[in-house]
mmCIF file of C-alpha atoms in Angstrom:
data_model
loop_
_atom_site.group_PDB
_atom_site.id
_atom_site.type_symbol
_atom_site.label_atom_id
_atom_site.label_comp_id
_atom_site.label_asym_id
_atom_site.label_seq_id
_atom_site.Cartn_x
_atom_site.Cartn_y
_atom_site.Cartn_z
ATOM 1 C CA MET A 1 21.862 -4.012 -8.553
ATOM 2 C CA PRO A 2 22.949 -7.472 -7.351
ATOM 3 C CA LEU A 3 19.646 -7.950 -5.504
ATOM 4 C CA LEU A 4 17.694 -6.878 -8.571
ATOM 5 C CA ARG A 5 19.532 -9.405 -10.721
ATOM 6 C CA GLU A 6 18.961 -12.097 -8.097
ATOM 7 C CA TYR A 7 15.227 -11.540 -7.577
ATOM 8 C CA ALA A 8 14.216 -10.587 -11.129
ATOM 9 C CA ARG A 9 13.862 -14.277 -12.018
ATOM 10 C CA TYR A 10 11.002 -14.779 -9.539
ATOM 11 C CA PRO A 11 7.459 -14.162 -10.857
ATOM 12 C CA ASN A 12 6.065 -13.071 -7.476
ATOM 13 C CA VAL A 13 8.269 -10.009 -6.913
ATOM 14 C CA ILE A 14 6.550 -6.640 -6.719
ATOM 15 C CA TYR A 15 8.742 -3.548 -6.830
ATOM 16 C CA GLU A 16 7.717 -0.286 -5.185
ATOM 17 C CA THR A 17 9.612 2.813 -6.210
ATOM 18 C CA TRP A 18 9.710 5.939 -4.029
ATOM 19 C CA ASN A 19 7.647 5.123 -0.989
ATOM 20 C CA GLU A 20 5.434 8.074 0.000
ATOM 21 C CA PRO A 21 6.822 11.120 -1.807
ATOM 22 C CA ASP A 22 5.872 13.993 0.464
ATOM 23 C CA SER A 23 4.228 17.285 -0.460
ATOM 24 C CA ARG A 24 7.553 18.942 -1.351
ATOM 25 C CA TYR A 25 7.729 16.947 -4.579
ATOM 26 C CA ASP A 26 5.746 17.579 -7.749
ATOM 27 C CA TRP A 27 4.586 14.676 -9.924
ATOM 28 C CA ALA A 28 5.632 16.076 -13.319
ATOM 29 C CA ARG A 29 8.928 17.690 -12.275
ATOM 30 C CA SER A 30 10.291 15.206 -9.734
ATOM 31 C CA ILE A 31 8.329 12.046 -9.047
ATOM 32 C CA LYS A 32 7.462 10.923 -12.581
ATOM 33 C CA PRO A 33 11.012 11.428 -13.965
ATOM 34 C CA TYR A 34 12.414 9.530 -10.981
ATOM 35 C CA HIS A 35 10.078 6.588 -11.636
ATOM 36 C CA GLU A 36 10.954 6.607 -15.333
ATOM 37 C CA ARG A 37 14.674 6.308 -14.540
ATOM 38 C CA VAL A 38 14.302 3.691 -11.826
ATOM 39 C CA ILE A 39 11.761 1.576 -13.705
ATOM 40 C CA SER A 40 13.987 1.704 -16.780
ATOM 41 C CA SER A 41 16.792 0.221 -14.673
ATOM 42 C CA ILE A 42 14.453 -2.442 -13.295
ATOM 43 C CA ARG A 43 13.300 -3.373 -16.810
ATOM 44 C CA GLU A 44 16.921 -4.036 -17.865
ATOM 45 C CA HIS A 45 16.765 -7.050 -15.525
ATOM 46 C CA ASP A 46 13.043 -7.766 -15.157
ATOM 47 C CA GLU A 47 10.662 -7.140 -18.040
ATOM 48 C CA CYS A 48 7.547 -8.630 -16.449
ATOM 49 C CA ASN A 49 6.974 -8.076 -12.743
ATOM 50 C CA VAL A 50 4.724 -5.304 -11.506
ATOM 51 C CA VAL A 51 6.231 -2.005 -10.424
ATOM 52 C CA VAL A 52 4.155 0.100 -8.038
ATOM 53 C CA ALA A 53 5.029 3.784 -8.311
ATOM 54 C CA GLY A 54 4.670 6.054 -5.299
ATOM 55 C CA THR A 55 2.364 9.028 -5.810
ATOM 56 C CA PRO A 56 2.355 12.612 -4.516
ATOM 57 C CA HIS A 57 1.411 13.633 -0.983
ATOM 58 C CA TRP A 58 2.397 10.409 0.812
ATOM 59 C CA SER A 59 0.860 8.223 -1.927
ATOM 60 C CA HIS A 60 -2.562 9.830 -1.641
ATOM 61 C CA ARG A 61 -2.771 11.714 -4.950
ATOM 62 C CA VAL A 62 -3.185 8.812 -7.334
ATOM 63 C CA ASP A 63 -5.473 11.067 -9.391
ATOM 64 C CA ILE A 64 -2.524 13.292 -10.316
ATOM 65 C CA ALA A 65 -0.488 10.303 -11.487
ATOM 66 C CA ALA A 66 -3.476 8.956 -13.433
ATOM 67 C CA ALA A 67 -3.899 12.295 -15.219
ATOM 68 C CA ASP A 68 -0.258 12.167 -16.400
ATOM 69 C CA PRO A 69 0.539 8.440 -16.380
ATOM 70 C CA LEU A 70 3.842 6.720 -16.804
ATOM 71 C CA ALA A 71 4.071 5.364 -20.357
ATOM 72 C CA LEU A 72 5.579 2.114 -19.158
ATOM 73 C CA PRO A 73 4.219 -1.452 -19.123
ATOM 74 C CA ASN A 74 3.016 -3.276 -16.032
ATOM 75 C CA VAL A 75 2.963 -0.274 -13.702
ATOM 76 C CA ALA A 76 0.478 0.454 -10.928
ATOM 77 C CA TYR A 77 0.283 3.432 -8.582
ATOM 78 C CA ALA A 78 0.631 3.281 -4.791
ATOM 79 C CA LEU A 79 -2.299 4.364 -2.651
ATOM 80 C CA HIS A 80 -1.810 4.621 1.130
ATOM 81 C CA PHE A 81 -4.512 5.216 3.713
ATOM 82 C CA TYR A 82 -5.067 5.187 7.439
ATOM 83 C CA ALA A 83 -8.673 4.664 8.476
ATOM 84 C CA GLY A 84 -8.539 7.231 11.286
ATOM 85 C CA SER A 85 -7.181 9.961 8.981
ATOM 86 C CA ASN A 86 -8.280 9.167 5.427
ATOM 87 C CA ALA A 87 -11.930 8.620 4.672
ATOM 88 C CA HIS A 88 -14.418 9.278 1.886
ATOM 89 C CA SER A 89 -12.444 12.063 0.190
ATOM 90 C CA LEU A 90 -9.441 9.783 -0.425
ATOM 91 C CA ARG A 91 -11.704 7.043 -1.767
ATOM 92 C CA THR A 92 -13.109 9.656 -4.158
ATOM 93 C CA VAL A 93 -9.572 10.510 -5.320
ATOM 94 C CA ALA A 94 -8.902 6.795 -5.868
ATOM 95 C CA ALA A 95 -12.148 6.405 -7.820
ATOM 96 C CA VAL A 96 -11.109 9.290 -10.104
ATOM 97 C CA ALA A 97 -7.779 7.570 -10.787
ATOM 98 C CA LEU A 98 -9.521 4.273 -11.523
ATOM 99 C CA ARG A 99 -11.922 5.989 -13.942
ATOM 100 C CA ARG A 100 -8.861 7.402 -15.720
ATOM 101 C CA GLY A 101 -7.641 3.837 -16.229
ATOM 102 C CA ALA A 102 -4.942 3.699 -13.572
ATOM 103 C CA ALA A 103 -4.031 0.441 -11.892
ATOM 104 C CA LEU A 104 -3.819 0.952 -8.117
ATOM 105 C CA MET A 105 -2.420 -1.087 -5.257
ATOM 106 C CA VAL A 106 -2.734 -0.165 -1.606
ATOM 107 C CA THR A 107 0.807 -0.885 -0.473
ATOM 108 C CA GLU A 108 0.190 0.545 2.993
ATOM 109 C CA TRP A 109 -2.934 0.932 5.097
ATOM 110 C CA GLY A 110 -3.571 1.190 8.790
ATOM 111 C CA THR A 111 -6.476 0.750 11.159
ATOM 112 C CA CYS A 112 -5.854 4.014 13.015
ATOM 113 C CA ARG A 113 -4.612 7.563 12.371
ATOM 114 C CA ALA A 114 -1.704 8.208 9.997
ATOM 115 C CA ASP A 115 0.604 8.850 12.952
ATOM 116 C CA ALA A 116 -0.023 5.199 13.979
ATOM 117 C CA THR A 117 -1.894 6.252 17.132
ATOM 118 C CA GLY A 118 -5.490 6.658 18.268
ATOM 119 C CA PRO A 119 -8.143 3.967 18.358
ATOM 120 C CA VAL A 120 -8.720 1.275 15.751
ATOM 121 C CA ASP A 121 -11.393 2.795 13.495
ATOM 122 C CA GLU A 122 -13.295 -0.368 12.614
ATOM 123 C CA ASP A 123 -16.181 1.413 10.892
ATOM 124 C CA GLU A 124 -13.920 3.343 8.524
ATOM 125 C CA CYS A 125 -11.813 0.229 7.916
ATOM 126 C CA ARG A 126 -14.968 -1.601 6.831
ATOM 127 C CA ARG A 127 -15.857 1.250 4.450
ATOM 128 C CA TRP A 128 -12.390 0.920 2.973
ATOM 129 C CA PHE A 129 -12.706 -2.882 2.729
ATOM 130 C CA ASP A 130 -16.006 -2.471 0.867
ATOM 131 C CA PHE A 131 -14.379 -0.017 -1.554
ATOM 132 C CA LEU A 132 -11.288 -2.191 -2.069
ATOM 133 C CA GLU A 133 -13.392 -5.278 -2.715
ATOM 134 C CA LEU A 134 -15.715 -3.408 -5.081
ATOM 135 C CA GLU A 135 -12.742 -2.087 -7.067
ATOM 136 C CA LYS A 136 -10.779 -5.370 -6.766
ATOM 137 C CA LEU A 137 -7.729 -3.669 -5.253
ATOM 138 C CA SER A 138 -4.998 -5.496 -3.369
ATOM 139 C CA TYR A 139 -4.025 -4.103 0.022
ATOM 140 C CA VAL A 140 -1.163 -4.571 2.466
ATOM 141 C CA ASN A 141 -1.486 -3.688 6.164
ATOM 142 C CA TRP A 142 1.009 -1.620 8.128
ATOM 143 C CA SER A 143 2.603 -3.012 10.267
ATOM 144 C CA ILE A 144 3.630 -6.449 11.414
ATOM 145 C CA ALA A 145 5.749 -5.165 14.258
ATOM 146 C CA ASP A 146 5.747 -5.395 18.033
ATOM 147 C CA LYS A 147 6.021 -1.651 18.423
ATOM 148 C CA ALA A 148 4.066 0.234 21.091
ATOM 149 C CA GLU A 149 1.684 1.921 18.636
ATOM 150 C CA THR A 150 -1.881 1.300 17.502
ATOM 151 C CA ALA A 151 -0.904 0.402 13.910
ATOM 152 C CA ALA A 152 1.350 -2.481 15.002
ATOM 153 C CA VAL A 153 -0.429 -5.835 14.852
ATOM 154 C CA LEU A 154 1.733 -7.304 17.612
ATOM 155 C CA LEU A 155 2.110 -6.266 21.213
ATOM 156 C CA PRO A 156 5.591 -5.346 22.465
ATOM 157 C CA GLY A 157 7.579 -8.485 23.223
ATOM 158 C CA ALA A 158 5.709 -10.776 20.789
ATOM 159 C CA ARG A 159 7.778 -13.655 19.466
ATOM 160 C CA ALA A 160 9.771 -12.946 16.289
ATOM 161 C CA ASP A 161 9.160 -16.373 14.723
ATOM 162 C CA GLY A 162 5.412 -16.120 14.012
ATOM 163 C CA GLY A 163 2.675 -18.425 15.212
ATOM 164 C CA TRP A 164 1.371 -15.683 17.491
ATOM 165 C CA ASN A 165 -1.346 -16.431 19.987
ATOM 166 C CA GLU A 166 -4.214 -14.129 20.953
ATOM 167 C CA THR A 167 -2.257 -12.592 23.837
ATOM 168 C CA GLU A 168 0.456 -11.364 21.438
ATOM 169 C CA LEU A 169 -1.937 -9.551 19.090
ATOM 170 C CA SER A 170 -2.908 -5.910 19.493
ATOM 171 C CA ALA A 171 -6.450 -4.676 18.859
ATOM 172 C CA SER A 172 -5.273 -3.776 15.354
ATOM 173 C CA GLY A 173 -3.760 -7.233 14.939
ATOM 174 C CA ARG A 174 -6.979 -8.988 15.931
ATOM 175 C CA PHE A 175 -8.979 -6.782 13.569
ATOM 176 C CA VAL A 176 -6.608 -7.395 10.627
ATOM 177 C CA ARG A 177 -6.500 -11.137 11.377
ATOM 178 C CA ASP A 178 -10.308 -11.280 11.396
ATOM 179 C CA GLN A 179 -10.439 -9.487 8.028
ATOM 180 C CA LEU A 180 -7.953 -11.947 6.538
ATOM 181 C CA ARG A 181 -10.038 -14.827 7.848
ATOM 182 C CA ARG A 182 -13.213 -13.309 6.344
ATOM 183 C CA MET A 183 -11.460 -12.907 2.987
ATOM 184 C CA SER A 184 -10.159 -16.473 3.121
ATOM 185 C CA ALA A 185 -13.599 -17.888 3.926
ATOM 186 C CA ARG A 186 -15.122 -15.889 1.057
ATOM 187 C CA ALA A 187 -12.535 -17.215 -1.386
ATOM 188 C CA ARG A 188 -13.408 -20.860 -0.672
#
């Protein structure tokens, strides 16, 4: 708990509890009670910052969490998607959760298949961007790494200190960078 005590004083900390519970775990019997215990411990040190709770089936089944929500303040539910694997049906699940009043945050999304391979699926990414913007959901891309996989935004051997040039970005990296630039221009 030393890190929790140290970072609880900062207003920009977002906690995420249980990243991607897999299909072995049930919301009511395992995942929800776990979140209740962990969030209770967080709240002993930090009463205000957002906690994002992982949801069943690799953080896809936000509808299940929304149907039996955590009775705790300032909690959102994690939604994860990969454009090459998760399309319209997952957006429908997310829409159901939103209609039930759940707060959602996409704490992981990728431009390709869920196994981090395959091509960058720009068309499906744009469908997701449209949905996320319509629903005003925050989203965090996976991954800023120089790993030899489609999901990585950097090519193997890219500098570790940032300031990457075009030759260090993967196809996914260029696509994500362009989306961030579009969002920034829109916000001005």
